CSV table of C-alpha atoms and ligand atoms in Angstrom, one decimal:
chain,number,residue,atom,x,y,z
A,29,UNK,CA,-4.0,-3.3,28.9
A,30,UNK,CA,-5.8,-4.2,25.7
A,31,UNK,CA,-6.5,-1.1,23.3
A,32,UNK,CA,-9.8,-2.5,21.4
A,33,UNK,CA,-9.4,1.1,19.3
A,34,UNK,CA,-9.3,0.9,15.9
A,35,UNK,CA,-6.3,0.5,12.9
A,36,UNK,CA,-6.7,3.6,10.9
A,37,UNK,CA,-5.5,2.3,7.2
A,38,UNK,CA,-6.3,4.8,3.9
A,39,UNK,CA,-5.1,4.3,0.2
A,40,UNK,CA,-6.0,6.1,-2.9
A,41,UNK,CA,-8.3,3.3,-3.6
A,42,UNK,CA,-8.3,-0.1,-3.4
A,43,UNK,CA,-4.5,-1.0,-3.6
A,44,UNK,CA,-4.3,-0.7,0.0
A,45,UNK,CA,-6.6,-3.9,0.3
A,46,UNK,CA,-3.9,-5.8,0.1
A,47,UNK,CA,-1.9,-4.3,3.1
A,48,UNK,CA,-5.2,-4.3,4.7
A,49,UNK,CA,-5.4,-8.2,4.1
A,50,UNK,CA,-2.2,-9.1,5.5
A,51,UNK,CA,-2.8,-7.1,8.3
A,52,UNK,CA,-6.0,-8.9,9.5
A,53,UNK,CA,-4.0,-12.5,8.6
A,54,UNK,CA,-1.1,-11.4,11.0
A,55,UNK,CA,-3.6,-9.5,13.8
A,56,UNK,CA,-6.7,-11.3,14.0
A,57,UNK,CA,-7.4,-9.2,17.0
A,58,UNK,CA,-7.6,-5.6,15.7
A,59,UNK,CA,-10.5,-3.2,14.4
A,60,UNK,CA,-9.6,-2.0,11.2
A,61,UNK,CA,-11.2,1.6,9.4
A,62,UNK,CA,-10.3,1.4,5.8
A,63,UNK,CA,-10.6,4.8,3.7
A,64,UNK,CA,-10.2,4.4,0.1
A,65,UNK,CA,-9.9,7.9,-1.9
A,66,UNK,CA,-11.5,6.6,-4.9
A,67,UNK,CA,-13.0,9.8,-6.1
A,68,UNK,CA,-8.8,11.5,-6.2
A,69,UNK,CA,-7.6,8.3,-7.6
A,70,UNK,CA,-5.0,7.7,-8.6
A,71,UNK,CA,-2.1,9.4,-6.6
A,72,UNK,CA,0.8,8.0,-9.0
A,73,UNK,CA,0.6,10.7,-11.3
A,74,UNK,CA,0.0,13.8,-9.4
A,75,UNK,CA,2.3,16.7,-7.6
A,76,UNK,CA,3.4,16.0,-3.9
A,77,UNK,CA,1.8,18.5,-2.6
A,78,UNK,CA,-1.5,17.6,-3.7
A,79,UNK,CA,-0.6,14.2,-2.6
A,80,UNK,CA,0.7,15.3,1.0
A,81,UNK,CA,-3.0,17.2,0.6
A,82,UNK,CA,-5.1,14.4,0.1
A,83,UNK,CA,-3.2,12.1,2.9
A,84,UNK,CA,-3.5,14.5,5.8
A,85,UNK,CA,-6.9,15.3,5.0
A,86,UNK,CA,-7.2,11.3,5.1
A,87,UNK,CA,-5.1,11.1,8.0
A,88,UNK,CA,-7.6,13.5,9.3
A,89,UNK,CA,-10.9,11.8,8.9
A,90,UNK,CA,-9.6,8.2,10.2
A,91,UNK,CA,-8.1,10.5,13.2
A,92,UNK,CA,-11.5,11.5,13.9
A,93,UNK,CA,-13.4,7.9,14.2
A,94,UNK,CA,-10.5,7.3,16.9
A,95,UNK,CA,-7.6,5.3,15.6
A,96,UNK,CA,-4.6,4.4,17.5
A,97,UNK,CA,-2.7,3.9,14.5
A,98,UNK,CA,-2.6,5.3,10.9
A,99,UNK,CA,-0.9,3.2,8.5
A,100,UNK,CA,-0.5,4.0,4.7
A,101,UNK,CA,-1.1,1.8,2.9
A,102,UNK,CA,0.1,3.6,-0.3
A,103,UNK,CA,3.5,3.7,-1.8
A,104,UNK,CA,3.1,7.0,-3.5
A,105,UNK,CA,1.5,8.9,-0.1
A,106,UNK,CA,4.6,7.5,1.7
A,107,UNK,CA,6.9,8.5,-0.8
A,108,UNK,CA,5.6,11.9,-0.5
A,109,UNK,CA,3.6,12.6,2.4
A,110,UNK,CA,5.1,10.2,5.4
A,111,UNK,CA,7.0,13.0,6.8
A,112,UNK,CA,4.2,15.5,6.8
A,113,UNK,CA,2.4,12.9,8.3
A,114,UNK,CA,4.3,11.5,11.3
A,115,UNK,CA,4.8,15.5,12.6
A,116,UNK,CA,1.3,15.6,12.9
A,117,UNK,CA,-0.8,12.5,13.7
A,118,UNK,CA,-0.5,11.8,17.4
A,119,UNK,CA,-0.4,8.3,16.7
A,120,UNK,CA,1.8,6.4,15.1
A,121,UNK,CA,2.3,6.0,11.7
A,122,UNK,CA,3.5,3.2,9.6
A,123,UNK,CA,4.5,3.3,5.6
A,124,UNK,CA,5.3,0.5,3.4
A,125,UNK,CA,8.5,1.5,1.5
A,126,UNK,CA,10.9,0.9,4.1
A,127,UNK,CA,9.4,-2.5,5.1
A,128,UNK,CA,8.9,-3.8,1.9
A,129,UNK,CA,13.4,-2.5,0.6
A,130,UNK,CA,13.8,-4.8,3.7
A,131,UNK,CA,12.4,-8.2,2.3
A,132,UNK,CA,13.8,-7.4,-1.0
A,133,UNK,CA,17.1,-7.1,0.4
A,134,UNK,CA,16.6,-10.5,2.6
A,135,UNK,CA,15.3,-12.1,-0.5
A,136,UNK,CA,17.6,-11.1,-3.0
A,137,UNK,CA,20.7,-13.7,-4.0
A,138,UNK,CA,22.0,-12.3,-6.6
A,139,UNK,CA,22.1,-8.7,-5.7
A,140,UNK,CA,19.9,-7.6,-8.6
A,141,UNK,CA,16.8,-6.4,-7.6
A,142,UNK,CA,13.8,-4.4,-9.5
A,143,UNK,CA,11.5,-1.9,-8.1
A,144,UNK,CA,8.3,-1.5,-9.7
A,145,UNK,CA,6.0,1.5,-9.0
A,146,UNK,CA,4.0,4.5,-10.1
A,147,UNK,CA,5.3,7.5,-11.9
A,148,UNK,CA,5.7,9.4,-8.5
A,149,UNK,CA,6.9,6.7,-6.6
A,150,UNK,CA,9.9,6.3,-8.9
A,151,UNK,CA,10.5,9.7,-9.5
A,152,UNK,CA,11.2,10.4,-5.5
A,153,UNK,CA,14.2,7.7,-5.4
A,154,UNK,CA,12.7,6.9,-2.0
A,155,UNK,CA,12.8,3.5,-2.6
A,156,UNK,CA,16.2,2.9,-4.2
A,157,UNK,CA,17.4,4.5,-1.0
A,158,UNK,CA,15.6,2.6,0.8
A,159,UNK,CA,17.0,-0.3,-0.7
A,160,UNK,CA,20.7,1.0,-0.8
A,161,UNK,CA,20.3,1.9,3.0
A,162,UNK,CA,19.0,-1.5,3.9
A,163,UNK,CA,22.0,-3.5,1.7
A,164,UNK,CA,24.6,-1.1,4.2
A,165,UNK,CA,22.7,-2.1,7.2
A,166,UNK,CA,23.1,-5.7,6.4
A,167,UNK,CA,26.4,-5.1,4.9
A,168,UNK,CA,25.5,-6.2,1.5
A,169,UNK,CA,27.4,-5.3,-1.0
A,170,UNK,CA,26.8,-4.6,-5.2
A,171,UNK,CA,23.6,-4.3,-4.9
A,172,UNK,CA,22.2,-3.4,-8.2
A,173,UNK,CA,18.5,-1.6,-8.9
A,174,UNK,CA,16.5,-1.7,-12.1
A,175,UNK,CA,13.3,0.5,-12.0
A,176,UNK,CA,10.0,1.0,-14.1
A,177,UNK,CA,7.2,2.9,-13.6
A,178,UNK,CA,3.7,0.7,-14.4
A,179,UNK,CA,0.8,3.7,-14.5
A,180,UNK,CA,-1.5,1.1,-16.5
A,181,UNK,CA,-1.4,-1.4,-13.7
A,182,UNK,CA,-3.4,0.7,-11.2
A,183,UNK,CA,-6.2,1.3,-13.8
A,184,UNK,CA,-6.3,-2.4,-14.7
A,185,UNK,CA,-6.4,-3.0,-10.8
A,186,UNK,CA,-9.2,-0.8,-10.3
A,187,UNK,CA,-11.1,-2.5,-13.1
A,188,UNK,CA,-11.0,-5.7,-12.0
A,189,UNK,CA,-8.8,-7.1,-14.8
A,190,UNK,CA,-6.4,-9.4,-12.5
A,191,UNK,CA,-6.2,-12.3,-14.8
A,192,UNK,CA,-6.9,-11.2,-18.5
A,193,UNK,CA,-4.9,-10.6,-21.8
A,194,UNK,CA,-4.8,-7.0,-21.6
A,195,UNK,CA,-3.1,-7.1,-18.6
A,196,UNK,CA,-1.1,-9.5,-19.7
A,197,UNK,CA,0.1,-7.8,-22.8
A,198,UNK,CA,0.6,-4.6,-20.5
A,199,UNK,CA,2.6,-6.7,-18.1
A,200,UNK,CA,4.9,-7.7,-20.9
A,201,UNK,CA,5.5,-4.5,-22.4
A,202,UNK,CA,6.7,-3.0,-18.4
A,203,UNK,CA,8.4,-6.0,-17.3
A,204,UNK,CA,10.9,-7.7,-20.1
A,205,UNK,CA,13.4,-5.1,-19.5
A,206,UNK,CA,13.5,-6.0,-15.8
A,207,UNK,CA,13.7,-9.7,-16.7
A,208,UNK,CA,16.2,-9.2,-19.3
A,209,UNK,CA,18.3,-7.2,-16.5
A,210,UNK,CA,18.6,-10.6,-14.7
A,211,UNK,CA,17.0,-9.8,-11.5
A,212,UNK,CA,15.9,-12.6,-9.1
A,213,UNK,CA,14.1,-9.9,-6.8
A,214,UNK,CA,10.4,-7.5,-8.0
A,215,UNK,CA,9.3,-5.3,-5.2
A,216,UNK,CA,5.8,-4.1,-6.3
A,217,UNK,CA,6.0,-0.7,-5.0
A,218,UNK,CA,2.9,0.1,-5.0
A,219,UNK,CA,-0.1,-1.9,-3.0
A,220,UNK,CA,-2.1,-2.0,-6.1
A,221,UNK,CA,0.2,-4.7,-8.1
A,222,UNK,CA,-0.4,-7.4,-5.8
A,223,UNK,CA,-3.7,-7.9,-6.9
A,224,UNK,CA,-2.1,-8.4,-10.3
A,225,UNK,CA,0.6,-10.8,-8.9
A,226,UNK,CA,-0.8,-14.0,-10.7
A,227,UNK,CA,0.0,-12.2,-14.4
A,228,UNK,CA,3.1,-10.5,-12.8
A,229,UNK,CA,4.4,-13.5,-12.2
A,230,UNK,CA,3.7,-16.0,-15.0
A,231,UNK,CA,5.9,-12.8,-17.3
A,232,UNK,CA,8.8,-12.8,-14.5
A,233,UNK,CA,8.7,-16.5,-14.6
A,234,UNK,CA,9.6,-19.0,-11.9
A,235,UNK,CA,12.7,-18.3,-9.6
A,236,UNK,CA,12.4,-14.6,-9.3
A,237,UNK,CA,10.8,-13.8,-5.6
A,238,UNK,CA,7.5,-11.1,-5.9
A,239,UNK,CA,7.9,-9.0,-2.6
A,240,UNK,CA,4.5,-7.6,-1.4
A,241,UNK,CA,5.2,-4.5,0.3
A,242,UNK,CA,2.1,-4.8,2.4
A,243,UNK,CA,3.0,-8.0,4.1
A,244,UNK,CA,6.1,-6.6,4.8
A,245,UNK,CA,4.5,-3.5,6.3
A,246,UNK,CA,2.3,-5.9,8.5
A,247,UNK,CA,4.8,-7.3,10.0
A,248,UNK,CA,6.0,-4.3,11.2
A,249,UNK,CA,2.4,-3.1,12.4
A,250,UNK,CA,2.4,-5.9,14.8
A,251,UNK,CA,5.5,-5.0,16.3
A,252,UNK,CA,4.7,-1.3,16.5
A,253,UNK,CA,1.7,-2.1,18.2
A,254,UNK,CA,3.6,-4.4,20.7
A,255,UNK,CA,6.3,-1.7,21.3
A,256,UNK,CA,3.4,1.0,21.9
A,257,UNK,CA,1.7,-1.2,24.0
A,258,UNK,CA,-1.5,-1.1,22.1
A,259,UNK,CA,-2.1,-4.3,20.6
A,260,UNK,CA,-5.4,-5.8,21.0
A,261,UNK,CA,-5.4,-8.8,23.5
A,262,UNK,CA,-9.2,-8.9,23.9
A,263,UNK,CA,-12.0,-12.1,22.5
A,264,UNK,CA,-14.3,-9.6,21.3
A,265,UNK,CA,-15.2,-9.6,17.6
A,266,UNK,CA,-12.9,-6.9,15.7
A,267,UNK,CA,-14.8,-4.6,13.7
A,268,UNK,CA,-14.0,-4.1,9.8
A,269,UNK,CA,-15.4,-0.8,8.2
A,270,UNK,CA,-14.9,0.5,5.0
A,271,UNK,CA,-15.1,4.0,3.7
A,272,UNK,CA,-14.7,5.4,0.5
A,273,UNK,CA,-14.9,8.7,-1.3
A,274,UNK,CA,-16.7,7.2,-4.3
A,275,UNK,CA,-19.8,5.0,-4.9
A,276,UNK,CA,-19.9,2.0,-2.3
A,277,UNK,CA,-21.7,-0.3,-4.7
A,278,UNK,CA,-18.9,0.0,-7.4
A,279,UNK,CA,-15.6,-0.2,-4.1
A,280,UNK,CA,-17.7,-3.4,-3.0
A,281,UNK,CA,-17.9,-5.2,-6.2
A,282,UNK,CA,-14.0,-4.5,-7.2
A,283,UNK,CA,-13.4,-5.6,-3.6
A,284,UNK,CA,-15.3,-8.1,-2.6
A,285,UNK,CA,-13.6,-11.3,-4.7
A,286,UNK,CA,-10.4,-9.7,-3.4
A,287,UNK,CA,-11.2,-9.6,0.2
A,288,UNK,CA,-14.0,-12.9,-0.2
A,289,UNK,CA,-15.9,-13.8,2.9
A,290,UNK,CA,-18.6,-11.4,1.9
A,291,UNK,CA,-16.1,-8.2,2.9
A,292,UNK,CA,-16.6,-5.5,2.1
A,293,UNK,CA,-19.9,-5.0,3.7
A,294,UNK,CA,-22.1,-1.9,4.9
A,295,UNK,CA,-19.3,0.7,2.7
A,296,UNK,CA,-20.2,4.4,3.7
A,297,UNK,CA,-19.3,7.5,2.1
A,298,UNK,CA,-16.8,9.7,2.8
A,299,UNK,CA,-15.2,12.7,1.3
A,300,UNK,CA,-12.7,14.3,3.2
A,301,UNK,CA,-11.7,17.5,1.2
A,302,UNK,CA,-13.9,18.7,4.0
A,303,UNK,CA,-10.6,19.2,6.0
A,304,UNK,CA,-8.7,21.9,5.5
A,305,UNK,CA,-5.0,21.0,6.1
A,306,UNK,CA,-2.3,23.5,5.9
A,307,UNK,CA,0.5,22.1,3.5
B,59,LIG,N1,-1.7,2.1,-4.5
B,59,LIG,C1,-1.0,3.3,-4.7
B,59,LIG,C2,0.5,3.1,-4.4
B,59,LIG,O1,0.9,2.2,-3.7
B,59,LIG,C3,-1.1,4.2,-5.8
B,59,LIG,C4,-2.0,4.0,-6.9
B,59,LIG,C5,-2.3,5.4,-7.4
B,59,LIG,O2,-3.3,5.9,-6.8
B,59,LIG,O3,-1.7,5.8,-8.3
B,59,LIG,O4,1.3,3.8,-4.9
């Protein structure tokens, strides 16, 4: 039976965007309720615990407009908080960081691959795990990981600066030492870098593969949805709504040249340090 309920999907801001993107390209079908902390931004910096804070209390709000499904669309909540999570939502919950070690480890020819991500997402090793747990699984050997933390990306992000000099400059600065390491394969750990893919890119230079952790996580969406038996199946016109804990006006005008087709529209408000979640 089709379940018309919605996709939960929550980031610190608007990184998650691009998870939220490739979600509607793969599952035309689904409502989608987006919750962008932008107020707490960023996560990347701060303690886990007032990380794993801020994501139940999200997990909380999206459980109360009625999601089937919560999906974190933030590398640094599921670094810290995925666990936390999945005990308590009642629905299931997807994070990026093991789908996205996945592509890099299909992708990857040379067996050098770099992780790029904020400070807290580093710090936690969950993705080079994930990574080194993915190469046994395949039975890939010498694998080797080359990491860097990018905090100035996510501000750039969030400003709107996805094609100019500073970024470029910034880009530079963070990525030569994964270039000079020789690595063919760049996760961007962290759903904000995508939207800075185009400059990314052009510093990496051709012939090394960008992995996109939230088309990765997408993919595996769908087939959660499928196992569940919850997927959508219905002609009705999905809904798309948007929340964020800052102003709407500014969340629109960062995200609307992102998302295009006049999305986001009809933002609302939201804070949800109005839950009280026990730790
Ligand atoms: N987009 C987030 C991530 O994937 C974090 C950005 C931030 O809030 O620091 O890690």
């Amino acid at each position: 039976m089709a379940d018309t309920r919605p996709i939960g999907v929550f980031d610190s801001g608007i990184g998650g965007l691009t998870v939220l993107r490739e979600i509607w390209k793969v599952l035309p079908n689904e409502s989608t309720i987006y919750f962008g902390d932008n107020s707490r931004a960023p996560y990347g910096n701060k303690a886990s615990s007032t990380v794993i804070r801020y994501s139940l209390q999200n997990m909380e709000f999206l459980k109360s407009r009625d999601v089937k499904m919560i999906v974190i669309a933030c590398n640094t909540a599921s670094a810290y908080a995925y666990e936390a999570l999945k005990d308590r939502a009642n629905v299931p919950v997807v994070e990026v960081v093991t789908p996205g070690a996945e592509v890099a480890i299909r992708a990857t020819k040379n067996g050098k691959i770099g992780i790029i991500g904020t400070k807290a997402t580093i710090s936690t090793g969950v993705y080079k795990k994930a990574v080194e747990q993915s190469a046994l699984k395949h039975g890939i050997k010498n694998i080797e990981i080359f990491q860097n933390t990018c905090p100035l990306f996510v501000s750039l992000a969030e400003e709107g600066w996805w094609d100019n000099e500073v970024t470029r400059l910034t880009a530079k600065e963070y990525l030569t030492p994964l270039k000079e390491a020789g690595i063919d394969t760049l996760v961007m750990a962290c759903t904000h870098y995508p939207l800075l893919a185009k400059v990314i890119g052009e510093i990496m230079g051709e012939g090394i593969t960008l992995v996109n952790t939230g088309e990765a996580a997408a993919s595996v969406v769908k087939s959660v949805l499928e196992e569940n038996d919850i997927a959508a199946t219905g002609t009705d016109e999905p809904k798309k709504e948007f929340f964020t804990s800052d102003d709407t006006a500014m969340f629109e005008s960062i995200a609307t040249p992102f998302l295009g087709e006049g999305l986001p529209s009809g933002t609302q408000k939201f804070i949800t340090d109005v839950y009280k979640v026990e730790i």
